[in-house]
Amino acid sequence: MNKMHKEHTLTKNQQIIFDLIDKSSEPLKAYSILYNVQKKGIKAPLQVYRALDKLVEIGKIHKIESRNAFIACHNSSCQVAKATAFSICEICEKVTEISSAGLSKYLANFKDKDGMKYSKYNLEFFGLCKKCR
Amino acid sequence: MNKMHKEHTLTKNQQIIFDLIDKSSEPLKAYSILYNVQKKGIKAPLQVYRALDKLVEIGKIHKIESRNAFIACHNSSCQVAKATAFSICEICEKVTEISSAGLSKYLANFKDKDGMKYSKYNLEFFGLCKKCR
DNA sequence: ATATTAATGTTATATTATTACACAGTGTTA
DNA sequence: TAACACTGTGTAATAATATAACATTAATAT
Ligand SMILES: [Zn+2]
Ligand SMILES: [Zn+2]
Ligand SMILES: [Zn+2]
Ligand SMILES: [Zn+2]
């Protein structure tokens, strides 16, 4: 198989699960994923969680921690820095990945009281989306 | 009664669980809390989760979403705005609440592409603490 | 080839959280 | 007073989320 540059070639299970998440309009939960890929031969939770772990690790998807759900990344810079930001509508649960150069720069340069810098972070904003206001 | 400055009188279960979290040096998980309060008559998970929900709601504790654990708030401004930030050591799992006027001001004023502002957010920074470096 | 690493398949189990229902206390209203 | 709404409690059962343990196979590197 042709392995181009730094591209991660997904395995069969990883590809099946990534495709499902990528084409979804909303974040998907692990057991919802499991249910939807059983016809493709993925039968057990662990198969799903292993693929999810790897996809998160390589930055193809992100976990929305407050919702225990997974969303595909459409922001190529995330694949380098594990620095993510999302907006979440508290009514319709719509989740959008925020890609703001200003925000990521601010957070990447943020130092706490001890002068500590953090390259990795996860930020979740909550509010009402346009529709729900 | 003045709503802005209303003191929440904790119920018995809430007080027992808050005291445990408050005196803990690390975030506590729900079932660890349950185990530790059984001698005080709290026998079921639901009793713990109900108290936790209320304590989160009134800002006495926060949930560390990436760890499914709860920590007492020592930053009085959180009780007004549900805007929280933490640093988490990826080795020893030490969690510290960040209270930075600059950070909270920046995030409270942050607008996404649609001009939307969010008063509520949760930010988790990851890295290595002083000891673990 | 062989050692090594990564991924898979399967079963069982652990951990985290909620539903459903009955009931008790408190304060307000009629 | 009685009726009501509201909040909290106690208990059992169950749902939802995630990992442990073990055997096996595929891909990669030396
Ligand atoms: Zn991303
Ligand atoms: Zn919405
Ligand atoms: Zn706080
Ligand atoms: Zn540490």
mmCIF file of C-alpha atoms (C1' of nucleotides) and ligand atoms in Angstrom:
data_model
loop_
_atom_site.group_PDB
_atom_site.id
_atom_site.type_symbol
_atom_site.label_atom_id
_atom_site.label_comp_id
_atom_site.label_asym_id
_atom_site.label_seq_id
_atom_site.Cartn_x
_atom_site.Cartn_y
_atom_site.Cartn_z
ATOM 1 C CA MET A 1 0.000 0.000 0.000
ATOM 2 C CA ASN A 2 1.290 3.442 -0.901
ATOM 3 C CA LYS A 3 2.273 5.302 2.213
ATOM 4 C CA MET A 4 2.551 8.939 1.264
ATOM 5 C CA HIS A 5 4.733 11.147 3.382
ATOM 6 C CA LYS A 6 3.363 11.505 6.914
ATOM 7 C CA GLU A 7 -0.144 10.420 6.034
ATOM 8 C CA HIS A 8 -1.491 7.801 8.338
ATOM 9 C CA THR A 9 -2.900 4.930 6.383
ATOM 10 C CA LEU A 10 -5.953 3.846 8.253
ATOM 11 C CA THR A 11 -6.613 0.192 8.882
ATOM 12 C CA LYS A 12 -9.879 -1.355 7.844
ATOM 13 C CA ASN A 13 -11.638 -0.842 11.169
ATOM 14 C CA GLN A 14 -10.249 2.636 11.576
ATOM 15 C CA GLN A 15 -11.397 3.582 8.076
ATOM 16 C CA ILE A 16 -14.898 2.228 8.564
ATOM 17 C CA ILE A 17 -15.302 4.127 11.805
ATOM 18 C CA PHE A 18 -13.706 7.301 10.538
ATOM 19 C CA ASP A 19 -15.976 7.309 7.476
ATOM 20 C CA LEU A 20 -19.030 7.022 9.671
ATOM 21 C CA ILE A 21 -17.968 9.882 11.929
ATOM 22 C CA ASP A 22 -16.791 12.014 9.033
ATOM 23 C CA LYS A 23 -20.082 11.869 7.186
ATOM 24 C CA SER A 24 -22.136 12.467 10.307
ATOM 25 C CA SER A 25 -23.590 15.905 10.876
ATOM 26 C CA GLU A 26 -23.362 15.502 14.624
ATOM 27 C CA PRO A 27 -20.951 14.006 17.148
ATOM 28 C CA LEU A 28 -21.358 10.258 17.498
ATOM 29 C CA LYS A 29 -21.195 8.165 20.629
ATOM 30 C CA ALA A 30 -19.223 4.961 20.821
ATOM 31 C CA TYR A 31 -22.162 2.607 21.125
ATOM 32 C CA SER A 32 -24.063 4.401 18.401
ATOM 33 C CA ILE A 33 -21.019 3.850 16.213
ATOM 34 C CA LEU A 34 -20.920 0.213 17.232
ATOM 35 C CA TYR A 35 -24.549 -0.251 16.284
ATOM 36 C CA ASN A 36 -23.950 1.346 12.895
ATOM 37 C CA VAL A 37 -20.900 -0.691 11.934
ATOM 38 C CA GLN A 38 -22.051 -4.100 13.045
ATOM 39 C CA LYS A 39 -23.164 -4.895 9.519
ATOM 40 C CA LYS A 40 -19.560 -4.286 8.456
ATOM 41 C CA GLY A 41 -18.235 -6.911 10.829
ATOM 42 C CA ILE A 42 -17.264 -4.826 13.829
ATOM 43 C CA LYS A 43 -18.987 -6.630 16.627
ATOM 44 C CA ALA A 44 -17.510 -5.566 19.961
ATOM 45 C CA PRO A 45 -17.141 -2.303 21.906
ATOM 46 C CA LEU A 46 -13.414 -2.790 22.162
ATOM 47 C CA GLN A 47 -12.993 -2.780 18.417
ATOM 48 C CA VAL A 48 -14.714 0.577 18.323
ATOM 49 C CA TYR A 49 -12.789 2.045 21.237
ATOM 50 C CA ARG A 50 -9.468 0.931 19.802
ATOM 51 C CA ALA A 51 -10.179 2.597 16.498
ATOM 52 C CA LEU A 52 -11.428 5.720 18.254
ATOM 53 C CA ASP A 53 -8.301 5.899 20.421
ATOM 54 C CA LYS A 54 -6.074 5.711 17.374
ATOM 55 C CA LEU A 55 -8.096 8.227 15.379
ATOM 56 C CA VAL A 56 -7.958 10.666 18.279
ATOM 57 C CA GLU A 57 -4.223 10.067 18.652
ATOM 58 C CA ILE A 58 -3.510 10.928 15.028
ATOM 59 C CA GLY A 59 -5.862 13.885 15.078
ATOM 60 C CA LYS A 60 -8.460 12.645 12.582
ATOM 61 C CA ILE A 61 -11.214 12.965 15.166
ATOM 62 C CA HIS A 62 -11.710 14.701 18.487
ATOM 63 C CA LYS A 63 -13.573 13.674 21.598
ATOM 64 C CA ILE A 64 -16.136 16.111 22.945
ATOM 65 C CA GLU A 65 -15.429 15.421 26.591
ATOM 66 C CA SER A 66 -18.582 16.908 28.042
ATOM 67 C CA ARG A 67 -20.688 14.726 25.746
ATOM 68 C CA ASN A 68 -18.664 11.523 25.443
ATOM 69 C CA ALA A 69 -18.947 11.839 21.694
ATOM 70 C CA PHE A 70 -16.650 12.002 18.715
ATOM 71 C CA ILE A 71 -16.451 14.417 15.807
ATOM 72 C CA ALA A 72 -14.241 14.499 12.709
ATOM 73 C CA CYS A 73 -11.579 17.186 12.509
ATOM 74 C CA HIS A 74 -11.729 19.555 9.593
ATOM 75 C CA ASN A 75 -8.976 21.783 10.801
ATOM 76 C CA SER A 76 -5.620 20.480 9.636
ATOM 77 C CA SER A 77 -3.671 22.339 12.317
ATOM 78 C CA CYS A 78 -5.180 20.147 15.019
ATOM 79 C CA GLN A 79 -3.257 17.211 13.675
ATOM 80 C CA VAL A 80 -0.060 18.879 14.784
ATOM 81 C CA ALA A 81 -0.995 20.508 18.062
ATOM 82 C CA LYS A 82 -3.509 18.734 20.252
ATOM 83 C CA ALA A 83 -5.235 21.979 20.912
ATOM 84 C CA THR A 84 -8.943 21.940 20.331
ATOM 85 C CA ALA A 85 -11.877 24.275 20.813
ATOM 86 C CA PHE A 86 -15.568 23.724 20.272
ATOM 87 C CA SER A 87 -18.846 25.533 20.618
ATOM 88 C CA ILE A 88 -21.773 23.521 21.883
ATOM 89 C CA CYS A 89 -25.414 24.516 21.727
ATOM 90 C CA GLU A 90 -27.114 23.622 24.970
ATOM 91 C CA ILE A 91 -30.479 23.177 23.294
ATOM 92 C CA CYS A 92 -29.931 21.356 20.003
ATOM 93 C CA GLU A 93 -26.505 19.978 20.929
ATOM 94 C CA LYS A 94 -24.969 21.212 17.693
ATOM 95 C CA VAL A 95 -21.189 21.123 17.995
ATOM 96 C CA THR A 96 -18.814 23.177 15.887
ATOM 97 C CA GLU A 97 -15.049 23.109 15.919
ATOM 98 C CA ILE A 98 -13.652 26.584 16.377
ATOM 99 C CA SER A 99 -10.592 27.446 14.375
ATOM 100 C CA SER A 100 -9.413 30.857 15.364
ATOM 101 C CA ALA A 101 -5.787 31.792 14.942
ATOM 102 C CA GLY A 102 -6.155 34.397 17.658
ATOM 103 C CA LEU A 103 -7.625 31.980 20.147
ATOM 104 C CA SER A 104 -5.103 29.227 19.517
ATOM 105 C CA LYS A 105 -2.248 31.687 19.708
ATOM 106 C CA TYR A 106 -3.561 33.121 22.956
ATOM 107 C CA LEU A 107 -3.986 29.716 24.563
ATOM 108 C CA ALA A 108 -0.710 28.314 23.261
ATOM 109 C CA ASN A 109 1.082 31.265 24.824
ATOM 110 C CA PHE A 110 -0.891 31.291 28.038
ATOM 111 C CA LYS A 111 1.237 30.882 31.133
ATOM 112 C CA ASP A 112 -0.152 30.054 34.543
ATOM 113 C CA LYS A 113 1.038 31.547 37.811
ATOM 114 C CA ASP A 114 4.037 29.250 37.928
ATOM 115 C CA GLY A 115 5.054 30.286 34.439
ATOM 116 C CA MET A 116 3.981 26.965 33.060
ATOM 117 C CA LYS A 117 3.032 26.765 29.380
ATOM 118 C CA TYR A 118 0.716 24.160 27.920
ATOM 119 C CA SER A 119 0.815 22.989 24.342
ATOM 120 C CA LYS A 120 -2.197 20.806 24.743
ATOM 121 C CA TYR A 121 -5.641 21.905 25.733
ATOM 122 C CA ASN A 122 -9.325 21.351 25.199
ATOM 123 C CA LEU A 123 -11.842 24.168 25.338
ATOM 124 C CA GLU A 124 -15.592 23.776 25.199
ATOM 125 C CA PHE A 125 -17.821 26.850 24.917
ATOM 126 C CA PHE A 126 -21.502 26.554 25.742
ATOM 127 C CA GLY A 127 -24.350 28.711 24.579
ATOM 128 C CA LEU A 128 -27.223 28.833 22.135
ATOM 129 C CA CYS A 129 -26.671 28.526 18.410
ATOM 130 C CA LYS A 130 -28.248 30.865 15.871
ATOM 131 C CA LYS A 131 -31.272 28.669 15.361
ATOM 132 C CA CYS A 132 -31.963 28.183 19.015
ATOM 133 C CA ARG A 133 -31.785 31.793 20.061
ATOM 134 C CA MET B 1 -34.180 37.653 49.351
ATOM 135 C CA ASN B 2 -31.262 38.981 47.363
ATOM 136 C CA LYS B 3 -30.768 36.452 44.630
ATOM 137 C CA MET B 4 -27.290 37.552 43.614
ATOM 138 C CA HIS B 5 -25.857 36.878 47.016
ATOM 139 C CA LYS B 6 -28.030 34.022 48.099
ATOM 140 C CA GLU B 7 -26.180 31.561 50.247
ATOM 141 C CA HIS B 8 -27.039 28.027 49.431
ATOM 142 C CA THR B 9 -27.683 26.074 52.568
ATOM 143 C CA LEU B 10 -26.513 22.601 51.813
ATOM 144 C CA THR B 11 -28.658 19.647 52.737
ATOM 145 C CA LYS B 12 -27.213 16.827 54.786
ATOM 146 C CA ASN B 13 -26.174 14.677 51.844
ATOM 147 C CA GLN B 14 -24.816 17.645 49.933
ATOM 148 C CA GLN B 15 -22.784 18.758 52.946
ATOM 149 C CA ILE B 16 -21.312 15.319 53.559
ATOM 150 C CA ILE B 17 -20.243 15.012 49.949
ATOM 151 C CA PHE B 18 -18.992 18.559 49.663
ATOM 152 C CA ASP B 19 -16.879 18.159 52.808
ATOM 153 C CA LEU B 20 -15.278 15.044 51.400
ATOM 154 C CA ILE B 21 -14.419 16.697 48.080
ATOM 155 C CA ASP B 22 -13.318 19.902 49.726
ATOM 156 C CA LYS B 23 -10.795 18.243 51.999
ATOM 157 C CA SER B 24 -9.456 16.020 49.249
ATOM 158 C CA SER B 25 -6.145 16.932 47.665
ATOM 159 C CA GLU B 26 -7.190 15.447 44.357
ATOM 160 C CA PRO B 27 -10.332 15.253 42.227
ATOM 161 C CA LEU B 28 -12.675 12.513 43.398
ATOM 162 C CA LYS B 29 -14.735 10.158 41.297
ATOM 163 C CA ALA B 30 -18.368 9.466 42.026
ATOM 164 C CA TYR B 31 -17.989 5.861 43.085
ATOM 165 C CA SER B 32 -14.952 6.669 45.185
ATOM 166 C CA ILE B 33 -17.108 9.253 46.937
ATOM 167 C CA LEU B 34 -19.857 6.689 47.367
ATOM 168 C CA TYR B 35 -17.442 4.246 48.965
ATOM 169 C CA ASN B 36 -16.216 6.919 51.360
ATOM 170 C CA VAL B 37 -19.615 8.108 52.534
ATOM 171 C CA GLN B 38 -21.335 4.790 53.009
ATOM 172 C CA LYS B 39 -20.517 4.859 56.675
ATOM 173 C CA LYS B 40 -22.477 8.119 56.855
ATOM 174 C CA GLY B 41 -25.601 6.503 55.477
ATOM 175 C CA ILE B 42 -25.325 7.372 51.791
ATOM 176 C CA LYS B 43 -25.805 3.995 50.187
ATOM 177 C CA ALA B 44 -26.672 4.447 46.539
ATOM 178 C CA PRO B 45 -25.010 6.000 43.474
ATOM 179 C CA LEU B 46 -28.030 8.175 42.850
ATOM 180 C CA GLN B 47 -27.696 9.861 46.201
ATOM 181 C CA VAL B 48 -24.155 10.787 45.259
ATOM 182 C CA TYR B 49 -25.003 11.938 41.745
ATOM 183 C CA ARG B 50 -27.888 14.068 42.962
ATOM 184 C CA ALA B 51 -25.681 15.847 45.458
ATOM 185 C CA LEU B 52 -22.928 16.259 42.851
ATOM 186 C CA ASP B 53 -25.369 17.720 40.325
ATOM 187 C CA LYS B 54 -26.576 20.274 42.821
ATOM 188 C CA LEU B 55 -23.083 21.184 44.009
ATOM 189 C CA VAL B 56 -21.977 21.708 40.409
ATOM 190 C CA GLU B 57 -25.082 23.769 39.702
ATOM 191 C CA ILE B 58 -24.418 26.162 42.563
ATOM 192 C CA GLY B 59 -20.707 26.337 41.771
ATOM 193 C CA LYS B 60 -19.341 24.733 44.936
ATOM 194 C CA ILE B 61 -17.587 22.057 42.910
ATOM 195 C CA HIS B 62 -16.571 21.532 39.296
ATOM 196 C CA LYS B 63 -16.454 18.456 37.142
ATOM 197 C CA ILE B 64 -13.198 17.692 35.404
ATOM 198 C CA GLU B 65 -14.753 16.397 32.220
ATOM 199 C CA SER B 66 -11.738 14.592 30.848
ATOM 200 C CA ARG B 67 -11.403 12.646 34.092
ATOM 201 C CA ASN B 68 -14.991 12.206 35.246
ATOM 202 C CA ALA B 69 -13.967 13.582 38.586
ATOM 203 C CA PHE B 70 -14.988 16.400 40.897
ATOM 204 C CA ILE B 71 -12.982 19.107 42.610
ATOM 205 C CA ALA B 72 -13.991 21.844 45.037
ATOM 206 C CA CYS B 73 -13.978 25.412 43.781
ATOM 207 C CA HIS B 74 -11.761 27.879 45.551
ATOM 208 C CA ASN B 75 -12.366 30.702 43.159
ATOM 209 C CA SER B 76 -15.448 32.648 44.147
ATOM 210 C CA SER B 77 -15.959 34.138 40.681
ATOM 211 C CA CYS B 78 -16.874 30.714 39.299
ATOM 212 C CA GLN B 79 -20.044 30.762 41.317
ATOM 213 C CA VAL B 80 -21.380 33.547 39.177
ATOM 214 C CA ALA B 81 -20.096 32.693 35.723
ATOM 215 C CA LYS B 82 -19.812 29.019 34.861
ATOM 216 C CA ALA B 83 -16.475 29.637 33.304
ATOM 217 C CA THR B 84 -13.790 27.275 34.442
ATOM 218 C CA ALA B 85 -10.187 26.496 33.598
ATOM 219 C CA PHE B 86 -7.890 23.794 34.897
ATOM 220 C CA SER B 87 -4.395 22.516 34.425
ATOM 221 C CA ILE B 88 -3.933 18.771 34.493
ATOM 222 C CA CYS B 89 -0.643 16.929 34.836
ATOM 223 C CA GLU B 90 -0.595 13.977 32.490
ATOM 224 C CA ILE B 91 1.719 12.006 34.723
ATOM 225 C CA CYS B 92 0.623 12.487 38.339
ATOM 226 C CA GLU B 93 -2.909 13.660 37.453
ATOM 227 C CA LYS B 94 -2.617 16.696 39.690
ATOM 228 C CA VAL B 95 -5.382 19.149 38.849
ATOM 229 C CA THR B 96 -5.298 22.840 39.624
ATOM 230 C CA GLU B 97 -7.983 25.403 39.010
ATOM 231 C CA ILE B 98 -6.624 28.345 37.078
ATOM 232 C CA SER B 99 -7.852 31.748 38.093
ATOM 233 C CA SER B 100 -6.463 34.297 35.733
ATOM 234 C CA ALA B 101 -8.301 37.536 35.186
ATOM 235 C CA GLY B 102 -6.651 37.866 31.790
ATOM 236 C CA LEU B 103 -7.698 34.440 30.647
ATOM 237 C CA SER B 104 -11.270 34.736 31.833
ATOM 238 C CA LYS B 105 -11.599 38.158 30.295
ATOM 239 C CA TYR B 106 -10.206 36.921 26.993
ATOM 240 C CA LEU B 107 -12.535 33.932 26.882
ATOM 241 C CA ALA B 108 -15.601 35.821 28.065
ATOM 242 C CA ASN B 109 -15.047 38.283 25.246
ATOM 243 C CA PHE B 110 -14.163 35.740 22.618
ATOM 244 C CA LYS B 111 -16.430 35.829 19.583
ATOM 245 C CA ASP B 112 -16.599 33.057 17.019
ATOM 246 C CA LYS B 113 -16.918 33.581 13.272
ATOM 247 C CA ASP B 114 -20.623 34.267 13.558
ATOM 248 C CA GLY B 115 -20.024 36.893 16.200
ATOM 249 C CA MET B 116 -21.383 34.649 18.875
ATOM 250 C CA LYS B 117 -20.228 35.200 22.454
ATOM 251 C CA TYR B 118 -20.206 32.531 25.123
ATOM 252 C CA SER B 119 -20.429 33.225 28.814
ATOM 253 C CA LYS B 120 -19.991 29.621 29.756
ATOM 254 C CA TYR B 121 -16.981 27.515 28.986
ATOM 255 C CA ASN B 122 -14.701 24.827 30.278
ATOM 256 C CA LEU B 123 -11.006 24.766 29.498
ATOM 257 C CA GLU B 124 -8.627 21.971 30.373
ATOM 258 C CA PHE B 125 -4.896 22.424 29.841
ATOM 259 C CA PHE B 126 -2.629 19.387 29.784
ATOM 260 C CA GLY B 127 1.054 19.185 30.500
ATOM 261 C CA LEU B 128 3.539 18.194 33.139
ATOM 262 C CA CYS B 129 3.532 19.774 36.568
ATOM 263 C CA LYS B 130 6.679 21.082 38.259
ATOM 264 C CA LYS B 131 7.379 17.825 40.032
ATOM 265 C CA CYS B 132 6.916 15.665 36.983
ATOM 266 C CA ARG B 133 9.168 17.605 34.649
ATOM 267 C "C1'" DA C 1 14.034 -15.552 8.856
ATOM 268 C "C1'" DT C 2 13.205 -13.601 13.052
ATOM 269 C "C1'" DA C 3 12.237 -10.271 16.244
ATOM 270 C "C1'" DT C 4 9.211 -6.602 17.067
ATOM 271 C "C1'" DT C 5 5.396 -3.833 16.862
ATOM 272 C "C1'" DA C 6 0.678 -2.883 15.782
ATOM 273 C "C1'" DA C 7 -3.818 -4.369 14.999
ATOM 274 C "C1'" DT C 8 -7.538 -7.770 15.488
ATOM 275 C "C1'" DG C 9 -11.257 -10.946 17.562
ATOM 276 C "C1'" DT C 10 -13.610 -12.477 21.521
ATOM 277 C "C1'" DT C 11 -15.389 -12.859 26.156
ATOM 278 C "C1'" DA C 12 -16.001 -10.999 30.311
ATOM 279 C "C1'" DT C 13 -15.999 -7.313 33.450
ATOM 280 C "C1'" DA C 14 -15.394 -2.648 35.371
ATOM 281 C "C1'" DT C 15 -16.859 2.030 35.643
ATOM 282 C "C1'" DT C 16 -19.961 5.811 35.136
ATOM 283 C "C1'" DA C 17 -24.626 7.458 35.125
ATOM 284 C "C1'" DT C 18 -29.808 7.392 34.780
ATOM 285 C "C1'" DT C 19 -34.850 5.759 35.080
ATOM 286 C "C1'" DA C 20 -38.667 4.775 37.770
ATOM 287 C "C1'" DC C 21 -41.327 4.929 41.759
ATOM 288 C "C1'" DA C 22 -42.679 5.841 46.559
ATOM 289 C "C1'" DC C 23 -42.354 9.044 50.078
ATOM 290 C "C1'" DA C 24 -41.095 13.124 53.311
ATOM 291 C "C1'" DG C 25 -40.196 17.998 54.444
ATOM 292 C "C1'" DT C 26 -40.996 22.999 53.485
ATOM 293 C "C1'" DG C 27 -43.172 26.926 52.144
ATOM 294 C "C1'" DT C 28 -47.046 29.173 49.578
ATOM 295 C "C1'" DT C 29 -51.734 29.725 48.408
ATOM 296 C "C1'" DA C 30 -56.771 29.238 48.735
ATOM 297 C "C1'" DT D 1 -57.025 24.296 57.639
ATOM 298 C "C1'" DA D 2 -56.286 21.857 53.081
ATOM 299 C "C1'" DA D 3 -54.422 21.766 48.682
ATOM 300 C "C1'" DC D 4 -50.516 22.559 46.057
ATOM 301 C "C1'" DA D 5 -45.888 23.014 44.219
ATOM 302 C "C1'" DC D 6 -41.218 22.326 44.978
ATOM 303 C "C1'" DT D 7 -37.189 20.085 46.564
ATOM 304 C "C1'" DG D 8 -34.875 16.492 48.519
ATOM 305 C "C1'" DT D 9 -34.601 11.522 49.987
ATOM 306 C "C1'" DG D 10 -34.389 6.170 49.756
ATOM 307 C "C1'" DT D 11 -34.281 2.102 47.087
ATOM 308 C "C1'" DA D 12 -34.006 -1.087 43.274
ATOM 309 C "C1'" DA D 13 -33.120 -1.869 38.787
ATOM 310 C "C1'" DT D 14 -30.908 -0.847 34.621
ATOM 311 C "C1'" DA D 15 -28.554 1.862 30.994
ATOM 312 C "C1'" DA D 16 -24.488 3.758 29.057
ATOM 313 C "C1'" DT D 17 -19.585 4.162 28.817
ATOM 314 C "C1'" DA D 18 -15.103 1.996 28.935
ATOM 315 C "C1'" DT D 19 -11.369 -1.437 29.956
ATOM 316 C "C1'" DA D 20 -8.936 -6.060 31.223
ATOM 317 C "C1'" DA D 21 -7.300 -10.324 29.752
ATOM 318 C "C1'" DC D 22 -5.973 -13.494 26.456
ATOM 319 C "C1'" DA D 23 -5.246 -15.620 21.942
ATOM 320 C "C1'" DT D 24 -4.204 -14.662 17.298
ATOM 321 C "C1'" DT D 25 -2.856 -12.401 12.983
ATOM 322 C "C1'" DA D 26 -0.718 -8.774 10.019
ATOM 323 C "C1'" DA D 27 2.759 -5.542 9.060
ATOM 324 C "C1'" DT D 28 7.547 -3.717 9.755
ATOM 325 C "C1'" DA D 29 12.264 -3.759 10.718
ATOM 326 C "C1'" DT D 30 16.904 -5.864 11.199
HETATM 327 ZN ZN ZN E 1 -9.568 19.632 14.791
HETATM 328 ZN ZN ZN E 2 -29.014 25.043 18.837
HETATM 329 ZN ZN ZN E 3 -14.097 27.469 40.450
HETATM 330 ZN ZN ZN E 4 2.693 15.831 37.855
#
